Tab-separated table of C-alpha atoms in Angstrom:
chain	number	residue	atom	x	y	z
N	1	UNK	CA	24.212	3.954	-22.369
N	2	UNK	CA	21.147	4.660	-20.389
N	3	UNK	CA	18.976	6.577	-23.479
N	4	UNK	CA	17.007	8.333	-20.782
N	5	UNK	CA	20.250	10.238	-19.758
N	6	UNK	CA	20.991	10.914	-22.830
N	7	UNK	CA	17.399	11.919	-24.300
N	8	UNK	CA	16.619	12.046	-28.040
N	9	UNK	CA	18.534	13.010	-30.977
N	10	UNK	CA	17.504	16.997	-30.689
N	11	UNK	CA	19.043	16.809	-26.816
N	12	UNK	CA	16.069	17.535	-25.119
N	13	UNK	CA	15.470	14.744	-22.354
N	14	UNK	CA	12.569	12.398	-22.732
N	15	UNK	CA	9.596	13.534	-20.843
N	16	UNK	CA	6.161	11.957	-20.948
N	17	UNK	CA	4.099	15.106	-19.983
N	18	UNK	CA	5.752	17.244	-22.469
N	19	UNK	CA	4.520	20.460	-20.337
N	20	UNK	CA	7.002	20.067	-17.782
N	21	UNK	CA	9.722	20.563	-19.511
N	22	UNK	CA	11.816	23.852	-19.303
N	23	UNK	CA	14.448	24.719	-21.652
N	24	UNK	CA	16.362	26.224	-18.263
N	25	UNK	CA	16.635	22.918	-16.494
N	26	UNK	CA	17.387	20.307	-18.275
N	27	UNK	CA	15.358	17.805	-16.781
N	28	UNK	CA	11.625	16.808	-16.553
N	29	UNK	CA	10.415	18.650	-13.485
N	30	UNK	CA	6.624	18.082	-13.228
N	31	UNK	CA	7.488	14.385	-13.197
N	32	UNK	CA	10.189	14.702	-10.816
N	33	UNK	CA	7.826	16.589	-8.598
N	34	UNK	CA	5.220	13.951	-8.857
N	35	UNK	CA	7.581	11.286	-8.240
N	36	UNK	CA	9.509	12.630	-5.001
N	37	UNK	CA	6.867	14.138	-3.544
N	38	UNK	CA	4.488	10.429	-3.356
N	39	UNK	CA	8.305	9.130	-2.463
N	40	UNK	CA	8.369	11.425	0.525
N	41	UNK	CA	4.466	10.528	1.251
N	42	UNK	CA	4.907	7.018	0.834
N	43	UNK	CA	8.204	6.559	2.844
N	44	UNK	CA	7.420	8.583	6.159
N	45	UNK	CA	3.481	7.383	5.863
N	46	UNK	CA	4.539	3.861	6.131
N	47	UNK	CA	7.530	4.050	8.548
N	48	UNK	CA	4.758	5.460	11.160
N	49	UNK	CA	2.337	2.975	10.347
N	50	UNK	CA	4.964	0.401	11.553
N	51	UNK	CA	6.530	2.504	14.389
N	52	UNK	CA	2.739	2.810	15.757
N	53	UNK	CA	1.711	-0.865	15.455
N	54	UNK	CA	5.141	-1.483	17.653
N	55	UNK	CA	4.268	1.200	20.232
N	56	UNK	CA	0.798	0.040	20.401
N	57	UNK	CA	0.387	-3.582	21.877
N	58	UNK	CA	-3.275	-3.262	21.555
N	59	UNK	CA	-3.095	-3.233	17.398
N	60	UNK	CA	-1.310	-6.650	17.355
N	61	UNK	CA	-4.104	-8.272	19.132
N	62	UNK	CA	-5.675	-8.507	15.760
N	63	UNK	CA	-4.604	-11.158	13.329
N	64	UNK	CA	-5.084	-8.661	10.648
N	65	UNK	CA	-2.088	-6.429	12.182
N	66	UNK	CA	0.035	-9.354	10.572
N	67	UNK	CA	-1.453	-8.610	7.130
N	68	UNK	CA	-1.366	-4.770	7.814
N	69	UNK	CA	2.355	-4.745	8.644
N	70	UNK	CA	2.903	-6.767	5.668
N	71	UNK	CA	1.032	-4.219	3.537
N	72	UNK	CA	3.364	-1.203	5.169
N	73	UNK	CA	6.379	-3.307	4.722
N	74	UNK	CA	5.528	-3.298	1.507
N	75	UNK	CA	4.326	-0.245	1.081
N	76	UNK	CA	7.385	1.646	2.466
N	77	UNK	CA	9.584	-0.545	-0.217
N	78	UNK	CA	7.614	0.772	-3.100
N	79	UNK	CA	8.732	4.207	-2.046
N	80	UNK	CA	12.051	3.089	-1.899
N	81	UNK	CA	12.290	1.946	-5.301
N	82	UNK	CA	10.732	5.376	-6.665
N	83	UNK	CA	14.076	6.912	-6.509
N	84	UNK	CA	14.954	4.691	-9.314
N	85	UNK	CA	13.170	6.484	-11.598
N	86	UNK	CA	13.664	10.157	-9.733
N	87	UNK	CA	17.247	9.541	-10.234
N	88	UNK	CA	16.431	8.656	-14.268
N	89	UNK	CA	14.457	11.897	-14.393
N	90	UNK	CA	17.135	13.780	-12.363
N	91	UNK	CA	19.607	12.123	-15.124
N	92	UNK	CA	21.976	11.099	-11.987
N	93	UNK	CA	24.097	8.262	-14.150
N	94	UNK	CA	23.307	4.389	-13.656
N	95	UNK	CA	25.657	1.517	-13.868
N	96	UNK	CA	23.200	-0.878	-15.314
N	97	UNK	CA	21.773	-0.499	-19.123
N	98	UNK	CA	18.423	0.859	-19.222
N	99	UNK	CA	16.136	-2.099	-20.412
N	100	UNK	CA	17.756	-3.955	-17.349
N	101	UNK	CA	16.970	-1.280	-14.614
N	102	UNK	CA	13.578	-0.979	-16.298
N	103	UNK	CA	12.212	-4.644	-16.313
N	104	UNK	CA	13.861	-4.989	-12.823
N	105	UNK	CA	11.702	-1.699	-11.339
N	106	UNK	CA	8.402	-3.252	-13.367
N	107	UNK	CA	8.942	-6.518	-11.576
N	108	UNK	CA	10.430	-4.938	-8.231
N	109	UNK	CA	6.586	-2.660	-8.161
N	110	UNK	CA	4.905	-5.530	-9.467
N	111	UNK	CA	5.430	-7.972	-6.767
N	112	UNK	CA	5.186	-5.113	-4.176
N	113	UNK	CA	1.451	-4.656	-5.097
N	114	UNK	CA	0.930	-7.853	-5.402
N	115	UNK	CA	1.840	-8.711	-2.052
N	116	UNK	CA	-0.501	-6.039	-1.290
N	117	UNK	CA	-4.025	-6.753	-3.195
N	118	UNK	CA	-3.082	-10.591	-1.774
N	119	UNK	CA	-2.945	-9.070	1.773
N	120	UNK	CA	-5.886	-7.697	0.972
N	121	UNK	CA	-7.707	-10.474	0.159
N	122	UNK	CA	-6.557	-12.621	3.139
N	123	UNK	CA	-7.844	-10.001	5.523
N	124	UNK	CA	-11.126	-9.917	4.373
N	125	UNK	CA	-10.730	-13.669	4.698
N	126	UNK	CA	-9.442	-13.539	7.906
N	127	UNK	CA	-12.550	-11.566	9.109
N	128	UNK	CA	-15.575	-13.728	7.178
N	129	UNK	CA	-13.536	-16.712	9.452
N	130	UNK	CA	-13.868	-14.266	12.732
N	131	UNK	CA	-17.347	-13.468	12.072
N	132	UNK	CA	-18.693	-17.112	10.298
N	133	UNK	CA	-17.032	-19.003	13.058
N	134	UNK	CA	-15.724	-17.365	16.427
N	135	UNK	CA	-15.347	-20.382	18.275
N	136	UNK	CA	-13.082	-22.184	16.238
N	137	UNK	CA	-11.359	-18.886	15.503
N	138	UNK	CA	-8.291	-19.174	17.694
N	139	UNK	CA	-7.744	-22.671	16.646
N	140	UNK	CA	-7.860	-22.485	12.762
N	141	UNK	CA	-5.952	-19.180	12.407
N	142	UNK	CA	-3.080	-19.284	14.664
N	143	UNK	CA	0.310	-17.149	14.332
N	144	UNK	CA	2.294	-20.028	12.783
N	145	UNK	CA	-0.155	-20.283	10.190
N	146	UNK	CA	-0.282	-16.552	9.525
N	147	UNK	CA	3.504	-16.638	9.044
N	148	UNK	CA	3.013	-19.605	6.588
N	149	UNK	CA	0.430	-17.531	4.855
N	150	UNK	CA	2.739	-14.304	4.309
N	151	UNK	CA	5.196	-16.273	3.260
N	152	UNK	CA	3.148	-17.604	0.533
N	153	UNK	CA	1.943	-14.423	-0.662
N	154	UNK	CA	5.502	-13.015	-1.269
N	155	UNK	CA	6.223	-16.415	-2.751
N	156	UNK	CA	3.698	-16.509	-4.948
N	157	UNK	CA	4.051	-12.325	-5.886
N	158	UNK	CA	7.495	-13.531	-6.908
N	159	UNK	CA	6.390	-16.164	-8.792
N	160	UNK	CA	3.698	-14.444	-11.082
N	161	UNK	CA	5.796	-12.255	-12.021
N	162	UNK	CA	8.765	-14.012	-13.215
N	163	UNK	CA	7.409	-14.738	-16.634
N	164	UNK	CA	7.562	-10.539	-17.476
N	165	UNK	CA	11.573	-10.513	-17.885
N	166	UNK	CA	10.886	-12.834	-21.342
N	167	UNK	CA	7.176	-12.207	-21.996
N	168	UNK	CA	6.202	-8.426	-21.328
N	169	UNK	CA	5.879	-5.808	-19.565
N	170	UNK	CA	3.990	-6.712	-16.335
N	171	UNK	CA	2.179	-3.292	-15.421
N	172	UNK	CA	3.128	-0.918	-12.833
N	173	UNK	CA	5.451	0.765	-15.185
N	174	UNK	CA	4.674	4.676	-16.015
N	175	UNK	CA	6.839	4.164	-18.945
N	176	UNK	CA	9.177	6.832	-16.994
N	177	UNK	CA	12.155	5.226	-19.322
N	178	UNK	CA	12.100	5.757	-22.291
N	179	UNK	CA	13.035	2.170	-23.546
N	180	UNK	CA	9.770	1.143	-20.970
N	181	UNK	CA	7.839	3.126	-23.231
N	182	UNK	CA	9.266	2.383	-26.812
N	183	UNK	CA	10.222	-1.033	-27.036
N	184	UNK	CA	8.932	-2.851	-24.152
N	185	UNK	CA	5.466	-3.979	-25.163
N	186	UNK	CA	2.669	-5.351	-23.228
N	187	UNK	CA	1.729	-9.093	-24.177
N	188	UNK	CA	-2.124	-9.687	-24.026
N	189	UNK	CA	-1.693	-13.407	-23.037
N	190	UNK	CA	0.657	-12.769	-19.997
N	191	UNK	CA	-1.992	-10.080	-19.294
N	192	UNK	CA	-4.888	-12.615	-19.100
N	193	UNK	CA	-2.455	-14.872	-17.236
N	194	UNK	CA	-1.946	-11.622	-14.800
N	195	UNK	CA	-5.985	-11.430	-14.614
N	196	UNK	CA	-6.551	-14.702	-14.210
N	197	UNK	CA	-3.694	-15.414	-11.431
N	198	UNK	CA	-3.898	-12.223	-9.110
N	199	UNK	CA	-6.541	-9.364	-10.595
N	200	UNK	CA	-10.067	-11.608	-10.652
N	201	UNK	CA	-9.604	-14.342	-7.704
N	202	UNK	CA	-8.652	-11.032	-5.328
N	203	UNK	CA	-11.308	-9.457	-6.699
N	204	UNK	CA	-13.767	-11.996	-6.311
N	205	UNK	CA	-12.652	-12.873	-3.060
N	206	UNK	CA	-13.102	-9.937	-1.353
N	207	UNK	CA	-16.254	-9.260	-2.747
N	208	UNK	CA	-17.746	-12.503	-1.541
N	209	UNK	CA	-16.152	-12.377	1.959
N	210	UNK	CA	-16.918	-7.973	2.235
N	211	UNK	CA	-20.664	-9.067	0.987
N	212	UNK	CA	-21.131	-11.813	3.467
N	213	UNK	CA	-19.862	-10.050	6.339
N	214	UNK	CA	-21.988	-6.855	5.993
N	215	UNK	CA	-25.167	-9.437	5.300
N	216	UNK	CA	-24.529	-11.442	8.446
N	217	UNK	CA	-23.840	-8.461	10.534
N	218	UNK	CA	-26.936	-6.839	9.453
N	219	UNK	CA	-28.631	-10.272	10.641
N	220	UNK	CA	-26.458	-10.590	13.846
N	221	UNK	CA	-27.389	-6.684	15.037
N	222	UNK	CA	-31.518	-7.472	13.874
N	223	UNK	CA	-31.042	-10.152	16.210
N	224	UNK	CA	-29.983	-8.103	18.981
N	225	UNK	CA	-31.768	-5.496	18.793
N	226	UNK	CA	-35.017	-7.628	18.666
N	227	UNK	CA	-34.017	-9.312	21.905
N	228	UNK	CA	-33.139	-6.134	23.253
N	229	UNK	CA	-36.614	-4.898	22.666
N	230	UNK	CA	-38.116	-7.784	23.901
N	231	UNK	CA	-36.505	-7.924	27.299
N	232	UNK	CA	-36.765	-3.925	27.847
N	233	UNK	CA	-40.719	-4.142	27.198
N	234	UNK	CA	-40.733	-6.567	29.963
N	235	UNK	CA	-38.752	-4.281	32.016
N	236	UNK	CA	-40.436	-1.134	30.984
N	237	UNK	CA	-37.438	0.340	29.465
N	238	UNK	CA	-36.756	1.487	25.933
N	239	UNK	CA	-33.719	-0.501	24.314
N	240	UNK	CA	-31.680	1.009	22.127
N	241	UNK	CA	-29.923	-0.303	18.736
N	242	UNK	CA	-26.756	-1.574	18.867
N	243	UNK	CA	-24.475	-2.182	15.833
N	244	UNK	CA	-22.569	-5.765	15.188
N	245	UNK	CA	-19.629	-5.531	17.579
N	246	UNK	CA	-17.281	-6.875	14.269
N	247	UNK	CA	-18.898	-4.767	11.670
N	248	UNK	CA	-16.992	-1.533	12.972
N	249	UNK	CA	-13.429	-3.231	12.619
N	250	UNK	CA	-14.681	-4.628	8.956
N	251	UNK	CA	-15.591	-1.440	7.817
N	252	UNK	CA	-11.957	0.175	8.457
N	253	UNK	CA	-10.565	-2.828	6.928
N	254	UNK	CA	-13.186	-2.257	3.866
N	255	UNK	CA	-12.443	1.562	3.289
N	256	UNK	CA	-8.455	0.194	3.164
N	257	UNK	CA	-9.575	-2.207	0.307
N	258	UNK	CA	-12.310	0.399	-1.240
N	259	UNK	CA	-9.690	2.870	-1.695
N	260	UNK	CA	-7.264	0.831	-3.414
N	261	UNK	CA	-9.031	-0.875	-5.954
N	262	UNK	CA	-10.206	2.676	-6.367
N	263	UNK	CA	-6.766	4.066	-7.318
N	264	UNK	CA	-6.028	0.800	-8.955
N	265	UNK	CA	-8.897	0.654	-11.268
N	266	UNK	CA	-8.177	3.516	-13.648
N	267	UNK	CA	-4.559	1.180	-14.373
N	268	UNK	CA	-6.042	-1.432	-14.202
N	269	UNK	CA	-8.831	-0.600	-17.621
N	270	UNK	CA	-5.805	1.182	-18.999
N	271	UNK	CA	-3.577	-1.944	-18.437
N	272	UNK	CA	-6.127	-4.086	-20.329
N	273	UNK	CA	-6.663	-1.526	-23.091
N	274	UNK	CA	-2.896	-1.458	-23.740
N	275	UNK	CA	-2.578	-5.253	-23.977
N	276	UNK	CA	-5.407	-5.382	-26.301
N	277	UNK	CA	-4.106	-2.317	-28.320
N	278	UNK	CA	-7.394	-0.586	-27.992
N	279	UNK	CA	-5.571	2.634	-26.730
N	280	UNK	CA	-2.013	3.562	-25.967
N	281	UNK	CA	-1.377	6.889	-24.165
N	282	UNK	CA	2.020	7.620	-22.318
N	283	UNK	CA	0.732	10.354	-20.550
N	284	UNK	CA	-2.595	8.141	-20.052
N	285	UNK	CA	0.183	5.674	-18.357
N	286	UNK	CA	1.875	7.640	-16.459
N	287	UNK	CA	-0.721	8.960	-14.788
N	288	UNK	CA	-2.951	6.108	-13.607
N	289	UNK	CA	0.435	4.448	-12.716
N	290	UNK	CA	1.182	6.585	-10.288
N	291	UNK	CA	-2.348	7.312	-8.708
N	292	UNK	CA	-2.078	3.495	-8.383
N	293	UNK	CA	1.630	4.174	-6.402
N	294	UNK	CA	-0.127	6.710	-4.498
N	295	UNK	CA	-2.340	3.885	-2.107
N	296	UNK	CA	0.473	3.167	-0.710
N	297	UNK	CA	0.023	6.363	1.450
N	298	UNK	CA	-3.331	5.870	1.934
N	299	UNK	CA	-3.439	3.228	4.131
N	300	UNK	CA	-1.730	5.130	6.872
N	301	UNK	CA	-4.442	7.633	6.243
N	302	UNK	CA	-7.242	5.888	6.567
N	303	UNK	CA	-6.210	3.749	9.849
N	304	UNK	CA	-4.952	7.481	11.714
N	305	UNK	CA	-9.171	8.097	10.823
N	306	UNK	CA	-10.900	5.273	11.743
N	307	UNK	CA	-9.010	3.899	14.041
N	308	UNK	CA	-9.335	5.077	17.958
N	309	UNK	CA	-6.551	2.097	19.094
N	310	UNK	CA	-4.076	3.359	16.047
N	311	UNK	CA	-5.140	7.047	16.965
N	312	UNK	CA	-3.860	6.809	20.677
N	313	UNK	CA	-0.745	4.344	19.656
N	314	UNK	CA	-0.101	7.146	16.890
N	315	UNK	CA	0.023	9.957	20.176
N	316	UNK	CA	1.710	7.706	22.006
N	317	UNK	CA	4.441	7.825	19.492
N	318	UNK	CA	4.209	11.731	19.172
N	319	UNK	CA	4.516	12.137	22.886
N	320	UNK	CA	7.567	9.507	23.336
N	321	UNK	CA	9.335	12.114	20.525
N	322	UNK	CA	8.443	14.858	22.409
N	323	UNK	CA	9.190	13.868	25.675
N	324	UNK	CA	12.538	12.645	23.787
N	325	UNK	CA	13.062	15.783	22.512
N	326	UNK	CA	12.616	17.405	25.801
N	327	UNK	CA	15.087	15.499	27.024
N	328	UNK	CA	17.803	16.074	24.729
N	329	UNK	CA	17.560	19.756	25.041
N	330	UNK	CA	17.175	19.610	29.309
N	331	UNK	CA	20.621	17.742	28.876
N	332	UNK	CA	22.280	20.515	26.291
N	333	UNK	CA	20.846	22.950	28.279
N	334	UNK	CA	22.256	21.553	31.637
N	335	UNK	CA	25.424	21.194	29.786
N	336	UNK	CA	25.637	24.554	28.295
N	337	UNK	CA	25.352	26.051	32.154
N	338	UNK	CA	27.787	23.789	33.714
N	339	UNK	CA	30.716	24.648	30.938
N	340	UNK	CA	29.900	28.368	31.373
N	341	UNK	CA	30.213	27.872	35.237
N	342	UNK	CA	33.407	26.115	34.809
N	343	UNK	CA	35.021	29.055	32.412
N	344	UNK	CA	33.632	31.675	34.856
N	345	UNK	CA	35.298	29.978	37.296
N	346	UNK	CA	38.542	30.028	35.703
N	347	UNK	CA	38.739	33.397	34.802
N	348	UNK	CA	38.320	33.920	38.597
């Protein structure tokens, strides 16, 4: 039986920040809270993201809308899977035993962000290619290849993972059940494998691509601007700076990967301080897991700011719901009129 449901042996239900806990309710409220509310955040952040990039054709002229879509996809999955562990909190009964619904949420989250840092990586990719090499752009990054490319990264998410179910707890966890927390241990060798496979070659590579981008747009807009000057002193007329034309679009996509290595980086120490038993804190866990969780709102965010082309597909989207709305109640409202004509004119 699911030892979560049950709690421990004095009946009180097994809550990692011991604070929220109310002798009236019998459940752990401040986690619930936390939990459902990033749920609700996550869920209707991502579901516009994707409605927008569909109502705006102008977003999927970017290869990276492949790799963004991919990221709300995933995104929008890992808010799904949070009501695994609301319903634990909630004590709503599961079928499965406890260690099982555990390791499966660990890898389910797992492979979720993974597909997500890897999107992340092939992005930044994506635009060192666009920027190193425009003319052979459209030939060496072409849609069949981008679908060959996603389909490696959730193969190879998959993959990494697959060890955790026999050699530890992969991350991503919270320790929200109780056996997650007790008897599921990290392993420091599957966490080096972890680093090794997915944490330090994303890392790396969008450090080297970010770095090189910025470097060669700063040479790209020197350029310009010095033959700028040099033609406008000839023609008597001041010329004015003008910024890379790619370094815009690069710096959205760079806030997006700022941010979450950001809220991944507190987990990420805590992850290899765990493995190493250096320090061990449930609440400690809890917490940086789900600031981690919580990028997968922030994406949304972010692209609604800096965006202007997801900005006018996002009131694009608001005004086809209005206008849809508008239309719905014309029609109940025509409808209402023409029954109460029809009963006046029976009473007649």
């Amino acid at each position: 039986m699911n030892s979560s449901l049950v709690g421990n042996q004095s009946g009180r239900p097994f809550c990692l920040l011991a604070i929220s806990y109310l002798e009236t309710i019998n459940f752990c409220l401040l986690e619930v809270v936390i939990i459902v509310f990033l749920m609700v955040l996550i869920i209707s952040g991502n579901i516009i993201v994707i409605f927008v990039f569909h109502c705006a054709p102008l977003l999927n002229h970017h290869t990276t809308s492949y790799f963004i879509q991919t990221m709300a996809y995933a995104d929008l999955l890992v808010g799904v899977s949070c009501l695994v562990p609301s319903l634990s909190l909630l004590h709503y009964p599961i079928v499965l035993s406890e260690s099982l619904v555990c390791q499966i949420f660990g890898y389910v989250v797992s492979v979720l962000k993974s597909v997500s840092m890897a999107s992340l990586a092939c992005i930044s990719i994506d635009r060192y290619i666009a920027i190193t090499k425009p003319l052979t752009y459209n030939t060496l990054v072409t849609p069949w290849r981008l679908r060959i490319c996603i389909l490696t990264i959730w193969l190879y998410s998959c993959l990494v993972f697959l060890p955790s179910f026999h050699w530890g707890k992969p991350g991503y966890h919270g320790d929200v059940f109780q056996w997650c927390a007790s008897s599921w241990n990290t392993d420091p060798y599957f966490t080096l494998f972890i680093v090794v496979m997915l944490y330090a070659p994303a890392a790396f590579i969008v450090c080297f691509t970010y770095f090189n981008i910025f470097r060669i747009c700063q040479q790209h807009t020197k350029e310009i601007n010095e033959r700028r000057v040099r033609f406008s002193s000839q023609d008597g007329e001041a010329g004015e700076a003008q910024p890379c034309p790619d370094k815009r679009y690069a710096m959205v996509l760079f806030r997006i990967t700022s941010v979450f290595y950001i809220l991944w980086l507190p987990y990420i120490i805590y992850f290899l301080l765990e493995s190493s038993n250096v320090y061990r804190n449930r609440v400690a866990s809890f917490l940086t897991t789900w600031l981690a969780i919580s990028n997968s709102f922030c994406n949304c965010v972010i692209y609604s700011l800096s965006n202007s082309v997801f900005q006018k597909g996002l009131k694009r989207l608001s005004g086809a719901i209005c206008a849809s709305c508008a239309r719905q109640r014309v029609a109940k409202d025509s409808s209402t009129s023409r029954s109460k004509r029809s009963s006046n004119g029976c009473h007649v």
